[in-house]
PDB file of C-alpha atoms in Angstrom:
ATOM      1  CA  UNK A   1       0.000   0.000   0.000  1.00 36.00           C
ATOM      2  CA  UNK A   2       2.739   2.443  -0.483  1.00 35.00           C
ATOM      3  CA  UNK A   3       2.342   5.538  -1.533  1.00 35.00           C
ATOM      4  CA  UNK A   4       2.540   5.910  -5.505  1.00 37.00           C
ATOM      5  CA  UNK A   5       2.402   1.785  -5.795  1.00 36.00           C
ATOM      6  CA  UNK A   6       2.095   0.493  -9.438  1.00 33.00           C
ATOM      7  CA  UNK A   7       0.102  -2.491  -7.423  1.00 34.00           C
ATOM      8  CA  UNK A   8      -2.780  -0.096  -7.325  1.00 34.00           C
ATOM      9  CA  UNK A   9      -4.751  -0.150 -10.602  1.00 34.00           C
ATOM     10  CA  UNK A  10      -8.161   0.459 -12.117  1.00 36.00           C
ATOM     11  CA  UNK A  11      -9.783  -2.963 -13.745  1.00 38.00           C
ATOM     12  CA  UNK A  12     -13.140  -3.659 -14.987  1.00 39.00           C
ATOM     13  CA  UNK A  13     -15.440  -6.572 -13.854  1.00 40.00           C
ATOM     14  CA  UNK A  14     -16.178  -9.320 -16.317  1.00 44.00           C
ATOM     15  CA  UNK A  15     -20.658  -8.741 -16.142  1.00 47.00           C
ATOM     16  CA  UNK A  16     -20.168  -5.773 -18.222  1.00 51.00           C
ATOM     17  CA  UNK A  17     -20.556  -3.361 -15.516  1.00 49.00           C
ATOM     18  CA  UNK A  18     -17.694  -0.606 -15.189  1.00 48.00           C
ATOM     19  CA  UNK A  19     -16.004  -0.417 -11.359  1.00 49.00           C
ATOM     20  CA  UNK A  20     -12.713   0.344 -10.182  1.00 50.00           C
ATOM     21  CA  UNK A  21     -10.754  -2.741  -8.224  1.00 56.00           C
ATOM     22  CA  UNK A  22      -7.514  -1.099  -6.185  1.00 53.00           C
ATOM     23  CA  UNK A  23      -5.089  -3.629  -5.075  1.00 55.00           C
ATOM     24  CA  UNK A  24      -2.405  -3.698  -3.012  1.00 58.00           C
ATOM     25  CA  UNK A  25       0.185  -5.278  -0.634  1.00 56.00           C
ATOM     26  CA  UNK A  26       1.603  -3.817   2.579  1.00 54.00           C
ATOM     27  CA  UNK A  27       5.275  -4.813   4.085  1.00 54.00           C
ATOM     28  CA  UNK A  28       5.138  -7.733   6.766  1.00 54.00           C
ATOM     29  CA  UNK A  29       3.254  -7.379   9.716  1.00 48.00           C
ATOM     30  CA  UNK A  30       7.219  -7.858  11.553  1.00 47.00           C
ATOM     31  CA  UNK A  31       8.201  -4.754   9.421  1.00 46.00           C
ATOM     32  CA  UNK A  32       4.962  -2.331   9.537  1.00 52.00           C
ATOM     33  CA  UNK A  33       5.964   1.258  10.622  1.00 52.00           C
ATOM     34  CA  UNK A  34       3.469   4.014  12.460  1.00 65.00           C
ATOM     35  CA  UNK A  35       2.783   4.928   8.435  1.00 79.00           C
ATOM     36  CA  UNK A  36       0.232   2.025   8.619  1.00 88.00           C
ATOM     37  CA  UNK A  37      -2.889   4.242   9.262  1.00 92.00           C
ATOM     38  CA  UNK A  38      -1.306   6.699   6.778  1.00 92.00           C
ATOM     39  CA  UNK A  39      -0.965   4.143   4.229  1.00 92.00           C
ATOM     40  CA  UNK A  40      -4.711   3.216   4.604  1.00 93.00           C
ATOM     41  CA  UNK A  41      -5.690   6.826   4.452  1.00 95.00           C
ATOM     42  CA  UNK A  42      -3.832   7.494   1.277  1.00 94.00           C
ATOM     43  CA  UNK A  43      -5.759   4.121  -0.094  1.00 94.00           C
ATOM     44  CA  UNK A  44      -9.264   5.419   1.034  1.00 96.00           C
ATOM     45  CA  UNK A  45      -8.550   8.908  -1.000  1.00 96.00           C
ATOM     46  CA  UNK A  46      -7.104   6.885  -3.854  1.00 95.00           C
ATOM     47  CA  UNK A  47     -10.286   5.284  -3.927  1.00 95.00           C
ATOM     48  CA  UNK A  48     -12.457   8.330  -3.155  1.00 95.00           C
ATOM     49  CA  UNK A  49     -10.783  10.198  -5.924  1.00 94.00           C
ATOM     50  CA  UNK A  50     -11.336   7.258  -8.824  1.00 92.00           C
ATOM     51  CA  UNK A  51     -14.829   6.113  -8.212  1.00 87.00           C
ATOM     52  CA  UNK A  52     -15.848   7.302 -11.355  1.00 85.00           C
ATOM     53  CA  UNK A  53     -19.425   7.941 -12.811  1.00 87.00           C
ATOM     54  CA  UNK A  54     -20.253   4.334 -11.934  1.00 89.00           C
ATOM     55  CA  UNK A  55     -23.113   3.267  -9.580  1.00 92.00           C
ATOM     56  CA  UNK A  56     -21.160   0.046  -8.725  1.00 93.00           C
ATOM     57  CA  UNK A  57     -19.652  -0.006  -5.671  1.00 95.00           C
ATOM     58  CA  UNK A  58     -15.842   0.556  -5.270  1.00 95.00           C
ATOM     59  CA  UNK A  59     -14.297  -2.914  -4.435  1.00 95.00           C
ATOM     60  CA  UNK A  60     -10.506  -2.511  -2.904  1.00 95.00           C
ATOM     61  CA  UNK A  61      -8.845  -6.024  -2.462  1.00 94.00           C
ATOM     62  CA  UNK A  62      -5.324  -6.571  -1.054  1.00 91.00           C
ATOM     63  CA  UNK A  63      -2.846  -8.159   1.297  1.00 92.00           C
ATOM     64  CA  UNK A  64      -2.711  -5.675   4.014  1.00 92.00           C
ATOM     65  CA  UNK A  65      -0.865  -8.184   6.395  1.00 90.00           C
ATOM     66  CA  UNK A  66      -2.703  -6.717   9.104  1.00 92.00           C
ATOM     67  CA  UNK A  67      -5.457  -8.071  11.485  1.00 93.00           C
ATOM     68  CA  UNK A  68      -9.437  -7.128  11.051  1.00 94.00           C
ATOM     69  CA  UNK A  69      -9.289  -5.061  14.162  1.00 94.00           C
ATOM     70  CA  UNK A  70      -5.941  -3.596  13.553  1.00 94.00           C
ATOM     71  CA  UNK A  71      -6.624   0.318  13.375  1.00 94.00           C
ATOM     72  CA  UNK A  72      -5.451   0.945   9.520  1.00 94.00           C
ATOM     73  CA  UNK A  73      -7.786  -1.912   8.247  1.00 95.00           C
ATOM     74  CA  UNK A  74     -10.663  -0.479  10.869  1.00 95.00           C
ATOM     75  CA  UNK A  75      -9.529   3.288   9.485  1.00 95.00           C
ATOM     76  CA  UNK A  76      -9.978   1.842   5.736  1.00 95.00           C
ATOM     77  CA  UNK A  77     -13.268   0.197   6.662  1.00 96.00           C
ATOM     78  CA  UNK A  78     -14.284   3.391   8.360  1.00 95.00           C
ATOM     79  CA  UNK A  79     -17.212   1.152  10.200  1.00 91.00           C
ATOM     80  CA  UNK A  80     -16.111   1.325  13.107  1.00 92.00           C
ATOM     81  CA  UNK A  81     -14.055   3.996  13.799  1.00 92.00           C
ATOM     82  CA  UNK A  82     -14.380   7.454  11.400  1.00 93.00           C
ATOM     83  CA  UNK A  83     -13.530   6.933   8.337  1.00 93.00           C
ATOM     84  CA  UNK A  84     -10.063   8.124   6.570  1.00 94.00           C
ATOM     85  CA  UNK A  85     -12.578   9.725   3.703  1.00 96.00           C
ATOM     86  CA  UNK A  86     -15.836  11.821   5.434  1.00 96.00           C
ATOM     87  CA  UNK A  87     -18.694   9.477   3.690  1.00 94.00           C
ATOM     88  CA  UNK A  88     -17.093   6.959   2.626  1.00 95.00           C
ATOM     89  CA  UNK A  89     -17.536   3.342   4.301  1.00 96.00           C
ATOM     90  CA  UNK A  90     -16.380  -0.158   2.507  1.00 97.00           C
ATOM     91  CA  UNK A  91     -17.708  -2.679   4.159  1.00 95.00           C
ATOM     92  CA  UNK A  92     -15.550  -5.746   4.747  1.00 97.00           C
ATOM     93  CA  UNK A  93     -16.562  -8.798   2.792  1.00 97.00           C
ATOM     94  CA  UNK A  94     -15.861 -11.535   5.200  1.00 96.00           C
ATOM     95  CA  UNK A  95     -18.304 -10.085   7.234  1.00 94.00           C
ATOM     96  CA  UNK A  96     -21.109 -12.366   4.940  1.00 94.00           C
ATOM     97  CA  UNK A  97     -18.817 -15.513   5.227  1.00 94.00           C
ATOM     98  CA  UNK A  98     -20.592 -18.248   6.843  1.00 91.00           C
ATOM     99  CA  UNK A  99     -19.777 -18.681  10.609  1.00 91.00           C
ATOM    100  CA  UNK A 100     -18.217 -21.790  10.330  1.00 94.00           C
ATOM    101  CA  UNK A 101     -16.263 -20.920   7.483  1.00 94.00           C
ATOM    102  CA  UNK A 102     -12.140 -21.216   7.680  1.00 94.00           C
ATOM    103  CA  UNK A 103     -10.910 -17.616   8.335  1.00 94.00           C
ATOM    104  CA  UNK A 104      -6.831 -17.409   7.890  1.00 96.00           C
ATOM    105  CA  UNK A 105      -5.493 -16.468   4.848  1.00 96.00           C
ATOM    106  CA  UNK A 106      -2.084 -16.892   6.603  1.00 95.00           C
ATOM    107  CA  UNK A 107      -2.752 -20.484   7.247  1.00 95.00           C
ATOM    108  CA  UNK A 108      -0.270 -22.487   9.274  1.00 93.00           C
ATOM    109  CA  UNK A 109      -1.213 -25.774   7.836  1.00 93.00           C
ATOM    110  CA  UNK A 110       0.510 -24.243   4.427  1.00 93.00           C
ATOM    111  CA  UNK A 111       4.245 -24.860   4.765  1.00 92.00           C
ATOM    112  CA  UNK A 112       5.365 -22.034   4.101  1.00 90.00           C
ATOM    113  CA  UNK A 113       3.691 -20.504   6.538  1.00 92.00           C
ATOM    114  CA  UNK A 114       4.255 -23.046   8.947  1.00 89.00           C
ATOM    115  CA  UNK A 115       8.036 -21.789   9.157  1.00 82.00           C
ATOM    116  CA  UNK A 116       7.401 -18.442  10.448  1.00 80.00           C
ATOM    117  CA  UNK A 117       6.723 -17.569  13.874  1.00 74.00           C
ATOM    118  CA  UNK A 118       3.529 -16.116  14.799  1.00 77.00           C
ATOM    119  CA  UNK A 119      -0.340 -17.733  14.538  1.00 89.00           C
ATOM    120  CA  UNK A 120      -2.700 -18.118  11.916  1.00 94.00           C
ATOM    121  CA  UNK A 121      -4.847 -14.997  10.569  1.00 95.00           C
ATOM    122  CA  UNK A 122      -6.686 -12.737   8.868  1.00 96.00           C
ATOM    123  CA  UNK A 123      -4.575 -10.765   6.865  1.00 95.00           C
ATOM    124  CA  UNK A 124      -6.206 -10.111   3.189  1.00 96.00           C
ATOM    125  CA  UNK A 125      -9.454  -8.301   2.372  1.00 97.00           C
ATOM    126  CA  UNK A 126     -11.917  -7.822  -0.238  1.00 97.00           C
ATOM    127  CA  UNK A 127     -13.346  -4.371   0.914  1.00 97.00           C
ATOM    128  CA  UNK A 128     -17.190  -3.222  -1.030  1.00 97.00           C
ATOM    129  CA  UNK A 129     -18.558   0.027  -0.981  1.00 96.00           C
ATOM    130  CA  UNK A 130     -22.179   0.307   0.267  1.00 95.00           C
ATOM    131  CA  UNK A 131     -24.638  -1.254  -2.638  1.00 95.00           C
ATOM    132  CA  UNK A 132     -25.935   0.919  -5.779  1.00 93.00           C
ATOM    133  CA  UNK A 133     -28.860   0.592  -7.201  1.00 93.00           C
ATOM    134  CA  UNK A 134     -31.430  -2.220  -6.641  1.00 93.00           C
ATOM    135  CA  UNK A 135     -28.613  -3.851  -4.543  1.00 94.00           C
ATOM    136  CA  UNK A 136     -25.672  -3.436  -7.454  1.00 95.00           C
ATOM    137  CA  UNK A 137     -22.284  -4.932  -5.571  1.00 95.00           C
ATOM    138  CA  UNK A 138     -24.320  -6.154  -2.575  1.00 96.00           C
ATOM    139  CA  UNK A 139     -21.943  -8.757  -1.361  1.00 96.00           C
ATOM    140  CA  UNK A 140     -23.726 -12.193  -1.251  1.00 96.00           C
ATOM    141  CA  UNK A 141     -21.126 -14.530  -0.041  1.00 96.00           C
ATOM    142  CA  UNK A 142     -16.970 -14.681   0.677  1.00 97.00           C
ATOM    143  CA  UNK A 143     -14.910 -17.292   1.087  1.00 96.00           C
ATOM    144  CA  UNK A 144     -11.194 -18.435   0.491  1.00 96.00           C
ATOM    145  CA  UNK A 145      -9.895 -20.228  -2.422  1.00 95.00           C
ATOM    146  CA  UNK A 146      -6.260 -21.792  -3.432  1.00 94.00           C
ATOM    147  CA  UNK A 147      -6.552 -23.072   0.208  1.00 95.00           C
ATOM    148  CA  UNK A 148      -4.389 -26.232   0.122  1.00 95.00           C
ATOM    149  CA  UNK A 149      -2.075 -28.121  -2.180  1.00 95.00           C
ATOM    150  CA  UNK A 150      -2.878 -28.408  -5.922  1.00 94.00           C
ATOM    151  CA  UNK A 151      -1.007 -31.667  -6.613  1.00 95.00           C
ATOM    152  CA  UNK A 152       1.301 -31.594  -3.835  1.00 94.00           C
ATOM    153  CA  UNK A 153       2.052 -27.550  -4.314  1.00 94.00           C
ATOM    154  CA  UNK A 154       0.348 -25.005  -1.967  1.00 94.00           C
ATOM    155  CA  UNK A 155      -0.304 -22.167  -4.591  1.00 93.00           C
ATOM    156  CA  UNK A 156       1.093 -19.271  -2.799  1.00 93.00           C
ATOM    157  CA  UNK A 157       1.721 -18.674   1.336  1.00 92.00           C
ATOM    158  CA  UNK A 158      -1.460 -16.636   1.591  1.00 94.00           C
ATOM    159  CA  UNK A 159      -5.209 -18.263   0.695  1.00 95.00           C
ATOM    160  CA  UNK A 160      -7.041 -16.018  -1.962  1.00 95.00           C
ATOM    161  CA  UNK A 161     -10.149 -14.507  -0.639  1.00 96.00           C
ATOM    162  CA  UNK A 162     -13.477 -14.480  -3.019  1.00 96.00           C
ATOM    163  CA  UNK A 163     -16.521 -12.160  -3.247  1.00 96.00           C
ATOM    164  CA  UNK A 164     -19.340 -13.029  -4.884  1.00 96.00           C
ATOM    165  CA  UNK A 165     -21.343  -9.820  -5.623  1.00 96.00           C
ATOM    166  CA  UNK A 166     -24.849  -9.156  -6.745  1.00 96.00           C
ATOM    167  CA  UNK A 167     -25.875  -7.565 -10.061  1.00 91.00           C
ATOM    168  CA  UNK A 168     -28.570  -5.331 -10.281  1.00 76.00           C
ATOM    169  CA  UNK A 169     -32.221  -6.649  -9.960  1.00 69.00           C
ATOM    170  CA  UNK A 170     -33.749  -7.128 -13.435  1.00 60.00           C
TER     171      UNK A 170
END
């Protein structure tokens, strides 16, 4: 999430219907400095500033190796504290994840996880705007994906985390 990032770009959903997708990646939670909260301040006017004409929500997605109550993803969310942006709020998919459903995206059952210190979490986000139009973007379900070995090879050391989002009513 640093400041002037190529990692941050504009991208266009496959449905046809024109948003603006930010991603990013933040240092290692061992290496994080006090610029965490400005990091997710300059992300929340980055997205503020490129929301475009479109009545889809913004959607920013990213490895912020940081925990859900850690205060730059809370100042991002701006749910539950005030938000970096006056009005704007992006609500935190995994909030519709069923209960039950397996949380870390820093797993340690993945090996390469497994050999660094420190336990299991929560550290990437799909983050939606508030719902357009007839419930446009209304997040419907999230979940994590490329969760274990694909013939013997864990994809990556962090699980993906998936979004399903609503289209407009018809």
């Amino acid at each position: 999430m640093t400041r002037g990032s190529d990692r941050s770009r504009a991208a266009g959903s496959s449905c046809g219907i024109r948003c603006a997708v930010p991603s990013c990646h933040r240092p290692r939670i061992r290496t994080r400095t006090r610029g965490s909260c400005g990091q997710a301040a300059a992300l929340a006017g980055f997205v503020a500033r490129h929301r475009g004409d479109t009545s889809f929500p913004p959607v920013v997605t990213g490895d912020l190796n940081a925990w859900p109550d850690s205060d730059e993803v809370r100042l991002l969310g701006g749910c539950t504290t005030a938000p970096a942006v006056p009005g704007q709020v992006l609500l935190d998919a995994w909030t519709y994840a069923g209960p039950a459903a397996p949380h870390a995206t820093w797993d340690a059952a993945n090996p390469y996880v497994a050999a660094a210190d420190g336990p299991s979490a929560r550290i990437d986000y799909i983050h939606v705007g508030p719902p357009g139009p007839d419930g446009l973007g209304r997040v419907r379900d999230a979940r994590r994906a490329c969760d274990g070995p694909v013939d013997g090879l864990w994809p990556s050391d962090h699980a993906a985390v998936v979004a399903d989002l609503a289209e407009a009513a018809r």
